[in-house]
CSV table of C-alpha atoms in Angstrom, one decimal:
chain,number,residue,atom,x,y,z
N,1,MET,CA,35.1,94.6,116.9
N,2,ILE,CA,39.1,94.0,118.2
N,3,ARG,CA,39.3,92.9,121.5
N,4,PRO,CA,41.8,94.7,123.9
N,5,ARG,CA,43.7,91.4,124.5
N,6,PHE,CA,44.4,90.9,121.0
N,7,VAL,CA,45.7,94.3,120.6
N,8,ILE,CA,47.7,93.8,123.6
N,9,ILE,CA,49.5,90.5,122.2
N,10,ILE,CA,50.2,91.8,118.4
N,11,TRP,CA,51.9,95.0,120.4
N,12,PHE,CA,53.9,92.7,122.6
N,13,VAL,CA,55.4,90.6,119.3
N,14,PHE,CA,56.3,93.9,117.6
N,15,LEU,CA,57.9,94.7,120.6
N,16,LEU,CA,59.8,91.4,120.8
N,17,ILE,CA,60.8,91.7,117.5
N,18,GLY,CA,62.2,95.1,117.7
N,19,CYS,CA,64.3,94.3,120.5
N,20,SER,CA,65.7,91.2,118.9
N,21,SER,CA,67.5,93.6,116.1
N,22,PHE,CA,68.8,95.6,118.7
N,23,THR,CA,72.4,95.8,118.7
N,24,PRO,CA,74.6,97.3,121.5
N,25,GLU,CA,76.7,100.4,120.1
N,26,ASN,CA,80.1,98.4,122.1
N,27,THR,CA,80.1,95.7,119.4
N,28,SER,CA,82.4,98.0,117.0
N,29,ALA,CA,85.2,96.8,115.1
N,30,GLU,CA,87.6,98.3,117.9
N,31,ASN,CA,85.9,96.3,120.7
N,32,SER,CA,86.1,93.0,118.8
N,33,CYS,CA,89.7,93.3,118.0
N,34,LEU,CA,91.7,91.1,120.7
N,35,ARG,CA,94.8,93.2,121.3
N,36,THR,CA,97.9,92.2,123.0
N,37,GLU,CA,98.4,93.3,126.1
N,38,PRO,CA,101.5,95.2,126.7
N,39,MET,CA,103.5,94.5,130.0
N,40,TRP,CA,105.0,97.0,132.6
N,41,LEU,CA,108.8,95.8,132.7
N,42,LYS,CA,112.3,97.6,132.8
N,43,PRO,CA,114.1,97.1,129.3
N,44,PRO,CA,117.8,95.7,129.3
N,45,GLU,CA,120.3,98.5,129.6
N,46,ASP,CA,122.2,99.3,126.5
N,47,ALA,CA,125.0,101.7,125.5
N,48,ALA,CA,122.8,103.3,122.6
N,49,VAL,CA,120.3,104.4,125.2
N,50,PRO,CA,121.8,107.4,127.0
N,51,HIS,CA,119.6,107.3,130.4
N,52,PRO,CA,119.3,104.4,132.7
N,53,PRO,CA,116.2,102.1,131.7
N,54,THR,CA,113.0,102.8,133.3
N,55,TYR,CA,110.0,101.1,133.7
N,56,GLY,CA,107.6,101.3,130.7
N,57,TYR,CA,104.8,99.8,128.6
N,58,TYR,CA,106.2,96.8,126.0
N,59,PHE,CA,105.3,94.1,124.1
N,60,VAL,CA,108.2,91.3,124.6
N,61,ASN,CA,108.3,87.9,123.1
N,62,GLU,CA,108.9,84.8,125.7
N,63,ASP,CA,112.6,84.8,125.9
N,64,GLN,CA,112.8,88.4,126.2
N,65,SER,CA,114.9,88.5,123.1
N,66,ILE,CA,112.8,91.1,121.3
N,67,TRP,CA,110.8,94.2,122.9
N,68,ALA,CA,108.8,96.6,121.3
N,69,SER,CA,107.8,100.1,122.8
N,70,ALA,CA,104.2,99.8,123.7
N,71,TRP,CA,103.2,103.3,125.4
N,72,GLN,CA,100.8,104.0,122.5
N,73,ALA,CA,98.8,101.3,123.4
N,74,LYS,CA,98.1,102.8,126.7
N,75,ASP,CA,98.1,106.3,125.9
N,76,GLU,CA,94.4,107.4,124.8
N,77,GLU,CA,95.5,110.9,123.5
N,78,ASN,CA,98.3,109.3,121.6
N,79,PRO,CA,97.5,106.2,120.6
N,80,PHE,CA,99.0,104.5,117.0
N,81,ARG,CA,97.8,106.3,114.4
N,82,ALA,CA,97.3,105.4,110.6
N,83,GLY,CA,98.9,107.5,108.0
N,84,GLU,CA,101.9,109.5,106.5
N,85,GLU,CA,103.2,110.8,109.6
N,86,GLY,CA,103.7,107.0,111.2
N,87,ASN,CA,104.5,106.1,114.9
N,88,LYS,CA,108.2,105.7,116.5
N,89,VAL,CA,108.6,102.4,118.1
N,90,GLY,CA,111.8,101.6,119.6
N,91,TRP,CA,113.0,98.1,119.7
N,92,PHE,CA,115.3,95.6,121.8
N,93,ARG,CA,116.5,92.8,119.7
N,94,PRO,CA,119.5,90.5,119.8
N,95,ALA,CA,122.8,92.7,119.5
N,96,GLY,CA,123.7,93.9,115.7
N,97,ALA,CA,121.1,91.7,114.4
N,98,GLU,CA,118.9,93.0,111.3
N,99,LEU,CA,115.4,93.9,112.2
N,100,GLU,CA,112.6,92.9,110.2
N,101,ILE,CA,108.9,94.3,111.1
N,102,THR,CA,105.7,93.4,108.7
N,103,GLY,CA,102.2,93.4,109.6
N,104,ARG,CA,98.5,93.2,108.3
N,105,ARG,CA,95.3,94.1,109.3
N,106,LEU,CA,93.4,91.3,110.9
N,107,ASP,CA,89.5,93.0,110.3
N,108,ALA,CA,89.5,94.1,106.8
N,109,GLU,CA,91.4,94.3,103.3
N,110,ALA,CA,94.5,96.6,103.8
N,111,PRO,CA,97.8,97.3,102.2
N,112,PRO,CA,100.6,95.9,104.4
N,113,LEU,CA,102.2,98.2,107.0
N,114,GLU,CA,105.4,99.6,105.8
N,115,ALA,CA,108.3,100.0,108.5
N,116,GLU,CA,111.8,102.0,108.5
N,117,ALA,CA,114.3,100.2,110.6
N,118,GLY,CA,117.8,101.6,109.8
N,119,CYS,CA,120.5,99.1,109.6
N,120,CYS,CA,123.8,98.7,111.8
N,121,TYR,CA,122.5,99.3,115.2
N,122,PRO,CA,125.4,97.4,116.8
N,123,THR,CA,124.0,97.2,120.0
N,124,ARG,CA,120.0,95.9,121.1
N,125,PHE,CA,118.6,98.8,120.7
N,126,GLN,CA,117.1,100.2,117.5
N,127,ALA,CA,114.8,102.8,116.7
N,128,SER,CA,112.0,102.7,113.5
N,129,GLY,CA,108.9,104.3,112.2
N,130,VAL,CA,106.1,102.1,111.6
N,131,TYR,CA,103.1,103.0,109.4
N,132,PHE,CA,99.7,102.0,109.0
N,133,PRO,CA,97.9,102.5,105.8
N,134,THR,CA,94.3,102.3,107.8
N,135,GLU,CA,92.8,102.6,110.9
N,136,GLY,CA,91.6,99.2,112.2
N,137,CYS,CA,92.8,95.7,113.7
N,138,TRP,CA,96.4,95.3,113.3
N,139,GLU,CA,98.9,92.1,113.8
N,140,VAL,CA,102.8,93.4,114.0
N,141,ASN,CA,105.4,90.9,113.4
N,142,ALA,CA,108.9,91.4,114.1
N,143,GLN,CA,112.1,88.9,113.5
N,144,ALA,CA,115.6,89.1,114.5
N,145,ASN,CA,117.7,86.3,113.6
N,146,ASP,CA,115.7,83.5,114.4
N,147,ARG,CA,113.8,85.4,117.1
N,148,LYS,CA,110.3,86.1,116.9
N,149,LEU,CA,107.7,88.9,118.4
N,150,SER,CA,104.0,89.4,117.3
N,151,PHE,CA,101.3,91.5,118.6
N,152,VAL,CA,98.0,92.8,117.9
N,153,ILE,CA,96.7,96.4,118.3
N,154,TRP,CA,94.2,98.9,117.0
N,155,VAL,CA,95.4,101.7,115.2
N,156,GLU,CA,93.3,105.4,115.2
N,157,PRO,CA,92.8,107.3,112.1
């Protein structure tokens, strides 16, 4: 005959084993991506921008020589997206400097991002299109002359 105390102990052991394999839903890849927090700043004035500058979200390097628009990092309805349509990103960099934009996915294998940044902008402002081939956690790097900016974002499908 099985004793009730033994049944309770066996049931408790199985309960503990079941609980130890439980993982909460918030341990997803998105939550493990250590994103760069954009800053709320007023960008520099620039002759290429027709209106006076207003505050917004930007990724900015330490000496404020390179800025990248970051409103998508704060907009849940219009985040950075993967795919052929790409993402419009405005930049401020040293006036007239060629801007090189590169990036890699941090949480899985993927081709590098692609970027289109036209040449010959004579002022600090530079427009670009940034294309992520997959969703996930991405490091974006920009360089103009000897200045650099790096930031990490989550890209939606």
